[in-house]
Amino acid sequence: MLNQRAPQILWALPDPLMALNSAFQVEYINSALEKMFGISLSQVQGKNIQEAGLQVESDWEDLIQKLKDFSNGNSGSPTRMSPENNKAKELLSDPLMPKNSFGPYQNRPKITLNEKIYFYEIFEVLDSQKSNPLSVVLFREITKDIAINDQMVQAEKMSGLGTLAAGLAHELNNPLYTIIGFSEMILEKKEKSEIDYIAKGIGERAKQLAAILENLNSYIQSNPTDGYMTVNINERLDAALEIALLTHESKNITINKNYSPLLFLKARSDEIQQIFFNIFANSIQAMNGSGGIEICSTNVDKEIVVTIQDTGEGVPKEYIAKVFDPFFTTKDQGEGTGLGLTAAYQLVKKYGGRIEFNSVQGEGATVVIYWPVVNGSGL
Amino acid sequence: MPKGKILIIDDESDVRDVLKFHLSEQNYQVIEAENGQEGIGLLKSEDNLTNVGVILCDIRMPKVNGIECIQYIRQEAPGIPIVVVTGFPDTQMAVNLLNEGVKEYLVKPVEKEKLVATVERLVAAGKEIDY
C-alpha cells in the first residue's frame, strides 16, 4: 500500500520540511532538514523551536513571527507579502532594470543558511478529528534560481541599454543628417519655392527630434510625486482621444465608448493622458485611416480597468513580447519612434498598475491597463 | 558631363535628397530606391548592372533591409562597390559588413566632403580594375 510508505516518502523528500505543534515544539523533521541544519530528528524532537539549536544567518526571527501569526490565524496566506511594500522600491529602481533579482521569489519569505537561500511556505495539517493542528514549514533552496535570475536581469539590462543607445543614435542621426544637409541646400538654392520646401523639411525634422526626446523623457523620468492630483480617468481618455484623432488626420474611424462613472486615480494628469494618447496614436496609425476603436473603462475587483481595442492591422505573434521594448517598432522608419508603448508601460507602472498587450495579426490589437483602487475610490 | 551613376538605397526621401544634392553637385548621375527590394529591381533594370559605379545603402529599411540587400548584391554584382550609410554607429556591424565585402561604413550625419571623397575614390578604383 502506498499509504504505508507515506512516512518514507516524507522522510526522503528532497525539500527540507519540519512540523511544529501549537506549543511550537518540533514534532518532526525530514532527512533534508537534518542535512540543512546538520542536526538529527532525535536531537530536536519535542524541543521548542527557539531552543532546538536551529541557527540561520538571516531572517530567522521573521520566520518565527510568521509561524506565530500563522498559528494565531492572523494571516491566511503566510507566504504572501503585501504588494505595497514593493511599490516604493519599484518607483526608485533603475528604469532599465526590468525586475528585482529574486524574480519569481521576490515577494516570498526567505532565510539564509550557510550562504544558501531558502524560501519557505507554511501550511496547516489537522488530525482525523480535525484538531491538534501542526504548522508545517516547507523549505526550498533557491540559491541557483536567484543566480540564474541575476544573470538574466543583467543580460536584459545590457540588451536594454544597447537597444536604447543604438535606437537613440539611429533615431536622432537620421533627422540630424537631413537638417544639416537641408541647411547646406538652402545656401545653394536661389528659387524661393525650393527654399520654402527645404526650410519646411528642416522644421519637420526638428519637430521629430523633439517628439523623440519628449517620449524618451517620459521613459526615463523619475519625479515620483510631483504635481499629483485627482485625475478623472474618463476625462483623460476623451482628451487624449481628441488630440490623437486631430493629429493623425483620421476620417473613417468609429469610436465606441463604454465608460463606468467615477473612476479616479491619484496621479499627474498629463502623464495619464500621455499613456492614453500613445495607445490611441498607435491604434489610429494601425488602422490606416479607417476602422473602429472601442474604449471601455470600469472597476473590477478593486481595480480600475481600461481597455482600448482597435480593428487595425495588429502585430505578428512573435513581436507581441517586444512591444514594450524601447525603440521596438513594427512601423516603417519615420512613422514611429518605438517609444510610445515603452513610455506608456513606464507610466502605468509608476502608478502601481500593469499593462497588457494582445493582438491577432490582421484583426487588431487590445491594450488593457489595470490600476489598483486605493481606499475604495482610487484616491 | 556625368562622371558615373550612383545608386542610393534609403527609405527616407529627405536623406536621399541630401545625398543626391551632394553627389549631383559633383556631376554624378543619381538613381534612387526606397528599400532593398526596389534597389535590387532598379539595379537589374536597363544597363545599371554595368553602369552603376557605387551603391550607397542604408541598413534599417522596410521590406528587404540593408543587410539582405547587400548580401544579394554581393552575389549578383560583386564588382559594384557598396558603401553603407546608416544612423547606427555600431562597430560590430561595421566589421561584419566590411568582412562581407562592403567598402566603407559611413555613419549619418556624414560630412559632405567625406561622402564625396569616398565615392570618388571608389569610382576611380573601379575604373582601374576595368582597364
Coordinates of C-alpha atoms in Angstrom, one line a residue:
Chain A
M1 CA 0.0 0.0 0.0
L2 CA 1.3 3.4 -1.0
N3 CA -0.2 4.9 2.2
Q4 CA 2.0 2.8 4.4
R5 CA 5.1 4.2 2.6
A6 CA 4.0 7.8 3.1
P7 CA 6.4 8.3 6.1
Q8 CA 9.3 7.1 3.9
I9 CA 8.3 9.4 1.1
L10 CA 8.1 12.4 3.5
W11 CA 11.5 11.4 5.0
A12 CA 13.1 11.2 1.6
L13 CA 11.6 14.4 0.3
P14 CA 14.4 16.4 -1.2
D15 CA 13.0 19.7 0.1
P16 CA 13.5 20.3 3.9
L17 CA 10.4 20.1 6.0
M18 CA 9.5 20.5 9.6
A19 CA 6.3 20.2 11.6
L20 CA 5.6 22.1 14.9
N21 CA 2.7 21.6 17.3
S22 CA 0.7 24.5 18.7
A23 CA 3.3 24.9 21.5
F24 CA 5.9 25.5 18.8
Q25 CA 7.6 22.2 19.7
V26 CA 9.3 20.3 17.0
E27 CA 7.3 17.2 16.2
Y28 CA 9.0 16.1 13.0
I29 CA 11.8 17.0 10.6
N30 CA 12.7 15.1 7.4
S31 CA 16.2 14.0 6.3
A32 CA 16.7 17.0 4.0
L33 CA 16.1 19.3 7.0
E34 CA 18.5 17.3 9.1
K35 CA 21.1 17.8 6.4
M36 CA 20.2 21.5 6.1
F37 CA 20.8 22.3 9.8
G38 CA 23.3 19.5 10.5
I39 CA 21.1 18.2 13.2
S40 CA 19.2 15.0 13.8
L41 CA 15.5 14.4 14.5
S42 CA 16.2 12.8 17.9
Q43 CA 18.2 15.9 19.0
V44 CA 15.3 18.3 18.3
Q45 CA 12.1 16.3 18.8
G46 CA 9.9 17.8 21.5
K47 CA 12.0 20.9 21.9
N48 CA 10.6 24.4 21.4
I49 CA 11.8 25.7 18.1
Q50 CA 13.6 28.6 19.7
E51 CA 15.6 26.2 21.9
A52 CA 16.2 23.5 19.3
G53 CA 19.6 24.9 18.2
L54 CA 18.4 25.8 14.7
Q55 CA 20.6 28.6 13.7
V56 CA 20.4 30.6 10.5
E57 CA 22.2 33.6 9.2
S58 CA 19.3 35.9 8.5
D59 CA 15.6 36.3 8.8
W60 CA 15.0 33.5 11.3
E61 CA 13.1 35.9 13.6
D62 CA 10.9 36.7 10.6
L63 CA 10.1 33.0 10.2
I64 CA 9.3 32.7 13.9
Q65 CA 7.0 35.7 13.7
K66 CA 5.3 34.3 10.6
L67 CA 4.8 30.9 12.4
K68 CA 3.2 32.8 15.4
D69 CA 1.0 34.8 13.1
F70 CA 0.0 31.7 11.3
S71 CA -1.0 29.7 14.3
N72 CA -2.9 32.7 15.7
G73 CA -4.8 32.8 12.4
N74 CA -3.6 36.4 11.7
S75 CA -2.5 35.6 8.2
G76 CA -4.4 33.3 5.9
S77 CA -1.7 33.2 3.4
P78 CA 1.6 33.5 5.3
T79 CA 3.8 33.2 2.2
R80 CA 2.4 36.3 0.7
M81 CA 3.5 39.8 1.5
S82 CA 1.5 42.9 0.7
P83 CA 2.4 44.4 -2.7
E84 CA 2.6 47.9 -1.3
N85 CA 5.9 47.1 0.3
N86 CA 7.5 46.7 -3.1
K87 CA 5.9 49.6 -4.8
A88 CA 8.2 52.3 -3.4
K89 CA 11.2 50.2 -4.4
E90 CA 9.9 49.9 -7.9
L91 CA 9.5 53.6 -8.3
L92 CA 13.1 54.3 -7.4
S93 CA 14.6 51.5 -9.3
D94 CA 16.7 51.8 -12.5
P95 CA 14.3 52.3 -15.4
L96 CA 16.3 49.8 -17.5
M97 CA 16.1 47.2 -14.7
P98 CA 13.0 45.1 -15.6
K99 CA 12.8 43.2 -12.3
N100 CA 14.2 42.5 -8.9
S101 CA 16.9 39.9 -8.8
F102 CA 14.8 37.4 -6.8
G103 CA 12.5 37.2 -9.8
P104 CA 9.5 34.9 -9.1
Y105 CA 10.6 34.6 -5.4
Q106 CA 10.6 38.4 -4.9
N107 CA 7.7 38.5 -2.6
R108 CA 8.3 35.2 -0.9
P109 CA 9.7 34.9 2.7
K110 CA 13.3 33.7 2.7
I111 CA 16.0 32.6 5.2
T112 CA 19.7 32.2 4.6
L113 CA 21.8 29.3 5.9
N114 CA 25.4 28.5 5.0
E115 CA 25.2 31.0 2.2
K116 CA 22.3 29.2 0.7
I117 CA 19.0 30.9 0.3
Y118 CA 15.8 29.1 1.0
F119 CA 12.3 30.3 0.5
Y120 CA 9.5 28.7 2.6
E121 CA 5.8 28.3 3.0
I122 CA 3.8 27.4 6.0
F123 CA 0.7 25.2 5.9
E124 CA -1.5 23.6 8.5
V125 CA -2.2 19.9 9.0
L126 CA -5.0 18.7 11.2
D127 CA -5.5 15.1 12.5
S128 CA -8.5 13.0 11.7
Q129 CA -10.6 14.7 14.4
K130 CA -9.7 18.0 12.9
S131 CA -7.8 19.1 15.9
N132 CA -4.2 19.2 17.2
P133 CA -3.0 21.4 14.4
L134 CA 0.5 21.1 13.1
S135 CA 2.3 24.0 11.4
V136 CA 4.4 22.6 8.7
V137 CA 7.2 24.6 7.2
L138 CA 8.4 23.5 3.8
F139 CA 11.7 25.0 2.5
R140 CA 13.1 25.1 -1.0
E141 CA 16.6 26.1 -1.9
I142 CA 16.6 28.9 -4.5
T143 CA 20.2 30.0 -4.5
K144 CA 20.8 28.8 -8.0
D145 CA 17.4 30.2 -9.3
I146 CA 18.5 33.5 -7.9
A147 CA 21.9 33.4 -9.5
I148 CA 20.3 32.5 -12.9
N149 CA 17.8 35.2 -12.5
D150 CA 20.6 37.7 -11.7
Q151 CA 22.3 36.8 -14.9
M152 CA 19.1 37.1 -16.9
V153 CA 18.4 40.5 -15.4
Q154 CA 21.9 41.7 -16.2
A155 CA 21.6 40.4 -19.7
E156 CA 18.3 42.0 -20.1
K157 CA 19.6 45.3 -18.7
M158 CA 22.6 45.3 -21.0
S159 CA 20.5 44.4 -24.1
G160 CA 18.0 47.1 -23.0
L161 CA 20.9 49.7 -22.7
G162 CA 22.3 48.5 -26.1
T163 CA 18.9 48.8 -27.7
L164 CA 18.4 52.2 -26.1
A165 CA 21.7 53.6 -27.3
A166 CA 21.6 52.2 -30.8
G167 CA 18.0 53.1 -31.2
L168 CA 18.6 56.6 -29.9
A169 CA 21.6 57.1 -32.2
H170 CA 19.6 55.9 -35.2
E171 CA 16.5 57.9 -34.5
L172 CA 18.5 61.1 -33.9
N173 CA 21.1 60.7 -36.6
N174 CA 18.6 60.4 -39.5
P175 CA 16.8 63.7 -38.9
L176 CA 20.1 65.4 -37.9
Y177 CA 21.6 64.4 -41.2
T178 CA 18.6 65.8 -43.0
I179 CA 18.7 69.1 -41.1
I180 CA 22.4 69.5 -41.8
G181 CA 22.1 68.6 -45.5
F182 CA 19.0 70.8 -46.0
S183 CA 20.6 73.8 -44.5
E184 CA 23.5 73.3 -46.9
M185 CA 21.0 73.1 -49.7
I186 CA 19.4 76.4 -48.7
L187 CA 22.7 78.1 -49.2
E188 CA 22.9 76.9 -52.7
K189 CA 19.3 77.3 -53.9
K190 CA 18.1 80.6 -55.4
E191 CA 14.4 79.8 -56.1
K192 CA 12.0 80.9 -53.3
S193 CA 9.7 77.8 -53.7
E194 CA 12.7 75.5 -53.4
I195 CA 14.0 77.2 -50.3
D196 CA 10.5 77.2 -48.8
Y197 CA 10.2 73.5 -49.3
I198 CA 13.6 72.7 -47.8
A199 CA 13.0 75.1 -44.8
K200 CA 9.7 73.3 -44.1
G201 CA 11.6 70.0 -44.1
I202 CA 14.1 71.3 -41.6
G203 CA 11.2 72.3 -39.3
E204 CA 9.6 68.9 -39.6
R205 CA 12.8 67.1 -38.8
A206 CA 13.5 69.3 -35.8
K207 CA 9.9 68.6 -34.5
Q208 CA 10.6 64.9 -35.0
L209 CA 13.7 65.2 -32.8
A210 CA 11.6 67.0 -30.2
A211 CA 9.0 64.2 -30.2
I212 CA 11.6 61.6 -29.7
L213 CA 13.1 63.4 -26.7
E214 CA 9.7 64.0 -25.2
N215 CA 8.8 60.3 -25.3
L216 CA 12.3 59.4 -24.1
N217 CA 11.8 61.8 -21.2
S218 CA 8.6 60.1 -20.1
Y219 CA 10.5 56.8 -20.4
I220 CA 13.3 57.8 -18.0
Q221 CA 11.8 60.4 -15.8
S222 CA 11.7 59.6 -12.1
N223 CA 9.9 62.5 -10.3
P224 CA 7.6 60.2 -8.4
T225 CA 5.2 62.6 -6.6
D226 CA 5.4 65.9 -8.4
G227 CA 2.0 67.5 -9.1
Y228 CA -0.3 64.7 -8.1
M229 CA -3.9 65.4 -8.3
T230 CA -7.2 63.5 -8.5
V231 CA -7.4 62.5 -12.1
N232 CA -10.7 61.6 -13.8
I233 CA -9.8 58.6 -16.0
N234 CA -12.7 59.1 -18.4
E235 CA -11.9 62.8 -18.9
R236 CA -8.3 61.9 -19.7
L237 CA -9.4 59.2 -22.2
D238 CA -11.6 61.7 -24.0
A239 CA -8.9 64.4 -24.1
A240 CA -6.2 62.0 -25.3
L241 CA -8.5 60.6 -28.0
E242 CA -9.4 64.1 -29.3
I243 CA -5.7 65.0 -29.7
A244 CA -4.8 61.7 -31.3
L245 CA -7.7 62.0 -33.8
L246 CA -6.7 65.6 -34.6
T247 CA -3.0 64.9 -35.1
H248 CA -3.5 61.8 -37.3
E249 CA -6.0 63.1 -39.8
S250 CA -8.3 60.2 -39.3
K251 CA -11.6 60.3 -41.2
N252 CA -13.4 57.0 -41.2
I253 CA -12.8 55.9 -37.6
T254 CA -15.8 55.0 -35.5
I255 CA -15.5 55.4 -31.7
N256 CA -17.4 53.3 -29.3
K257 CA -17.2 54.3 -25.6
N258 CA -18.4 52.4 -22.7
Y259 CA -17.4 54.3 -19.5
S260 CA -18.1 53.5 -15.9
P261 CA -18.6 56.7 -14.0
L262 CA -16.4 57.9 -11.1
L263 CA -13.1 56.4 -11.9
F264 CA -10.3 58.4 -10.2
L265 CA -6.6 58.0 -9.8
K266 CA -4.2 60.0 -7.7
A267 CA -1.6 60.9 -10.4
R268 CA -0.2 63.5 -12.7
S269 CA -2.9 64.4 -15.1
D270 CA -0.6 64.9 -18.1
E271 CA 1.0 61.6 -17.6
I272 CA -2.3 59.7 -17.5
Q273 CA -3.3 61.5 -20.7
Q274 CA 0.1 60.7 -22.3
I275 CA -0.5 57.0 -21.7
F276 CA -3.8 57.0 -23.4
F277 CA -2.6 59.3 -26.2
N278 CA 0.3 56.9 -27.0
I279 CA -2.1 54.0 -27.2
F280 CA -4.7 55.8 -29.3
A281 CA -1.9 57.1 -31.6
N282 CA -0.8 53.5 -32.2
S283 CA -4.4 52.4 -32.8
I284 CA -5.2 55.1 -35.3
Q285 CA -1.9 54.6 -37.2
A286 CA -2.5 50.8 -37.3
M287 CA -6.0 51.3 -38.9
N288 CA -4.6 53.4 -41.9
G289 CA -7.5 55.9 -41.7
S290 CA -10.5 53.6 -41.3
G291 CA -11.7 51.2 -38.7
G292 CA -13.0 51.3 -35.1
I293 CA -11.8 51.9 -31.6
E294 CA -13.6 50.5 -28.6
I295 CA -12.8 52.2 -25.3
C296 CA -14.1 50.7 -22.0
S297 CA -13.4 51.9 -18.5
T298 CA -14.6 50.0 -15.5
N299 CA -13.9 49.0 -11.9
V300 CA -13.4 45.3 -11.3
D301 CA -12.2 43.7 -8.1
K302 CA -10.7 46.9 -6.6
E303 CA -9.0 47.7 -9.9
I304 CA -9.6 50.3 -12.5
V305 CA -9.6 48.5 -15.8
V306 CA -9.2 50.5 -19.1
T307 CA -9.5 48.5 -22.3
I308 CA -8.6 50.0 -25.7
Q309 CA -9.4 47.8 -28.7
D310 CA -8.8 48.6 -32.3
T311 CA -9.5 47.0 -35.6
G312 CA -6.1 47.8 -37.1
E313 CA -3.6 45.6 -38.7
G314 CA -2.4 44.1 -35.4
V315 CA 1.1 42.8 -34.6
P316 CA 2.6 39.4 -35.6
K317 CA 2.6 36.9 -32.7
E318 CA 6.4 36.8 -32.5
Y319 CA 6.6 40.5 -31.8
I320 CA 3.9 40.7 -29.0
A321 CA 6.5 40.1 -26.3
K322 CA 8.6 43.0 -27.6
V323 CA 6.0 45.8 -28.0
F324 CA 7.1 47.5 -24.7
D325 CA 10.8 47.4 -25.5
P326 CA 12.4 50.7 -26.2
F327 CA 12.7 51.6 -29.9
F328 CA 10.9 48.4 -30.9
T329 CA 8.5 49.3 -33.8
T330 CA 6.7 47.4 -36.5
K331 CA 6.1 50.6 -38.3
D332 CA 8.2 51.9 -41.2
Q333 CA 11.0 54.1 -40.3
G334 CA 10.0 57.7 -39.7
E335 CA 6.5 56.7 -38.8
G336 CA 7.2 55.6 -35.2
T337 CA 9.9 56.1 -32.6
G338 CA 9.3 52.8 -30.9
L339 CA 8.9 54.6 -27.6
G340 CA 5.2 55.1 -27.4
L341 CA 4.3 51.9 -25.6
T342 CA 7.5 51.9 -23.7
A343 CA 6.6 55.2 -22.2
A344 CA 3.1 54.1 -21.5
Y345 CA 4.4 51.0 -19.8
Q346 CA 6.7 53.0 -17.5
L347 CA 3.9 55.5 -16.6
V348 CA 1.3 52.8 -15.9
K349 CA 3.9 51.1 -13.6
K350 CA 4.6 54.4 -11.9
Y351 CA 1.1 54.4 -10.6
G352 CA 1.3 50.8 -9.4
G353 CA -0.5 49.4 -12.4
R354 CA 0.1 47.0 -15.1
I355 CA -0.5 47.0 -18.9
E356 CA -1.2 44.1 -21.2
F357 CA -1.0 43.9 -24.9
N358 CA -2.7 41.4 -27.1
S359 CA -3.1 41.1 -30.8
V360 CA -4.1 38.9 -33.7
Q361 CA -2.3 39.9 -36.8
G362 CA -4.8 41.3 -39.3
E363 CA -7.6 41.6 -36.7
G364 CA -6.5 44.4 -34.4
A365 CA -4.9 44.9 -31.1
T366 CA -6.1 45.3 -27.5
V367 CA -4.4 47.1 -24.7
V368 CA -5.6 46.6 -21.1
I369 CA -4.5 48.8 -18.2
Y370 CA -5.1 47.9 -14.6
W371 CA -4.6 50.3 -11.7
P372 CA -5.2 49.4 -8.1
V373 CA -8.0 51.3 -6.4
V374 CA -6.7 52.7 -3.2
N375 CA -9.3 53.3 -0.3
G376 CA -12.2 52.3 -2.4
S377 CA -12.3 55.1 -4.9
G378 CA -8.8 55.3 -6.3
L379 CA -8.0 58.2 -4.0
Chain B
M1 CA 29.5 65.6 -68.3
P2 CA 28.2 63.0 -65.8
K3 CA 31.0 61.2 -64.0
G4 CA 29.1 58.0 -63.3
K5 CA 25.9 56.5 -61.9
I6 CA 25.3 56.2 -58.2
L7 CA 22.5 54.1 -56.7
I8 CA 21.1 55.4 -53.4
I9 CA 19.0 52.9 -51.3
D10 CA 17.4 54.6 -48.3
D11 CA 13.8 54.6 -47.1
E12 CA 13.8 58.3 -46.1
S13 CA 13.3 60.6 -49.0
D14 CA 14.8 63.5 -47.1
V15 CA 18.0 61.6 -46.7
R16 CA 18.0 60.6 -50.4
D17 CA 17.5 64.3 -51.3
V18 CA 20.6 65.3 -49.3
L19 CA 22.8 62.5 -50.7
K20 CA 21.6 63.3 -54.2
F21 CA 22.2 67.0 -53.6
H22 CA 25.8 66.4 -52.6
L23 CA 26.6 63.9 -55.4
S24 CA 24.8 65.9 -58.2
E25 CA 27.0 68.8 -57.4
Q26 CA 29.9 66.7 -58.3
N27 CA 28.3 65.7 -61.6
Y28 CA 27.3 62.2 -60.6
Q29 CA 24.0 60.8 -62.0
V30 CA 21.9 59.6 -59.1
I31 CA 19.2 56.9 -59.2
E32 CA 17.2 56.2 -56.0
A33 CA 15.3 53.3 -54.4
E34 CA 13.4 53.4 -51.1
N35 CA 14.1 49.8 -49.9
G36 CA 16.2 46.8 -50.7
Q37 CA 13.7 45.2 -52.9
E38 CA 13.3 48.3 -55.1
G39 CA 17.1 48.7 -55.1
I40 CA 17.7 45.2 -56.4
G41 CA 15.0 45.7 -59.0
L42 CA 16.5 49.0 -60.2
L43 CA 20.0 47.5 -60.3
K44 CA 18.7 44.8 -62.7
S45 CA 16.9 47.2 -65.0
E46 CA 18.3 49.0 -68.0
D47 CA 22.1 49.0 -68.1
N48 CA 22.5 49.6 -64.4
L49 CA 24.4 46.4 -63.6
T50 CA 27.3 47.6 -65.8
N51 CA 26.9 51.3 -65.3
V52 CA 26.3 51.9 -61.6
G53 CA 29.7 52.8 -60.1
V54 CA 28.9 52.9 -56.4
I55 CA 25.9 51.8 -54.3
L56 CA 25.0 53.8 -51.2
C57 CA 22.8 51.6 -48.9
D58 CA 21.0 52.2 -45.6
I59 CA 20.6 49.3 -43.1
R60 CA 17.3 49.7 -41.4
M61 CA 14.6 49.7 -44.1
P62 CA 11.2 48.1 -44.5
K63 CA 10.6 45.1 -46.8
V64 CA 14.1 44.0 -47.7
N65 CA 16.6 45.5 -45.3
G66 CA 20.1 46.7 -46.0
I67 CA 21.9 43.5 -44.8
E68 CA 19.7 41.3 -47.0
C69 CA 20.1 43.7 -49.9
I70 CA 23.9 43.8 -49.5
Q71 CA 24.2 40.1 -49.4
Y72 CA 22.1 39.8 -52.6
I73 CA 24.1 42.5 -54.4
R74 CA 27.4 40.9 -53.3
Q75 CA 26.3 37.7 -55.1
E76 CA 24.7 39.1 -58.2
A77 CA 27.0 42.0 -58.8
P78 CA 30.2 41.5 -56.8
G79 CA 32.1 44.1 -58.8
I80 CA 30.0 47.1 -57.7
P81 CA 31.4 48.7 -54.5
I82 CA 28.9 49.2 -51.7
V83 CA 29.0 51.9 -49.1
V84 CA 26.8 51.6 -46.1
V85 CA 25.3 55.0 -44.9
T86 CA 23.5 54.4 -41.7
G87 CA 22.4 56.1 -38.4
F88 CA 23.7 53.2 -36.4
P89 CA 27.2 53.7 -35.0
D90 CA 27.7 50.0 -34.5
T91 CA 31.3 48.8 -34.6
Q92 CA 30.5 45.1 -34.7
M93 CA 28.0 45.6 -37.5
A94 CA 30.6 47.7 -39.4
V95 CA 33.3 45.0 -39.0
N96 CA 30.9 42.3 -40.2
L97 CA 29.8 44.3 -43.2
L98 CA 33.3 45.1 -44.2
N99 CA 34.1 41.4 -44.0
E100 CA 31.1 40.8 -46.3
G101 CA 32.8 43.0 -48.9
V102 CA 31.3 46.4 -48.1
K103 CA 33.9 49.1 -48.9
E104 CA 33.0 51.7 -46.4
Y105 CA 30.7 52.2 -43.4
L106 CA 29.6 55.8 -43.0
V107 CA 27.5 57.0 -40.1
K108 CA 24.9 59.7 -40.5
P109 CA 25.3 62.6 -40.2
V110 CA 28.1 62.1 -42.7
E111 CA 30.1 65.1 -43.8
K112 CA 29.7 66.1 -47.5
E113 CA 33.5 66.1 -48.0
K114 CA 33.8 62.6 -46.6
L115 CA 30.9 61.3 -48.7
V116 CA 32.2 62.8 -51.9
A117 CA 35.8 61.7 -51.2
T118 CA 34.6 58.1 -50.6
V119 CA 32.6 57.9 -53.7
E120 CA 35.3 59.5 -55.8
R121 CA 37.9 57.0 -54.5
L122 CA 35.7 54.0 -55.2
V123 CA 34.6 55.1 -58.6
A124 CA 38.3 55.7 -59.5
A125 CA 39.3 52.3 -58.1
G126 CA 36.5 50.7 -60.1
K127 CA 37.9 52.2 -63.3
E128 CA 41.4 50.9 -62.6
I129 CA 40.1 47.4 -62.5
D130 CA 38.2 47.8 -65.8
Y131 CA 41.3 48.8 -67.8

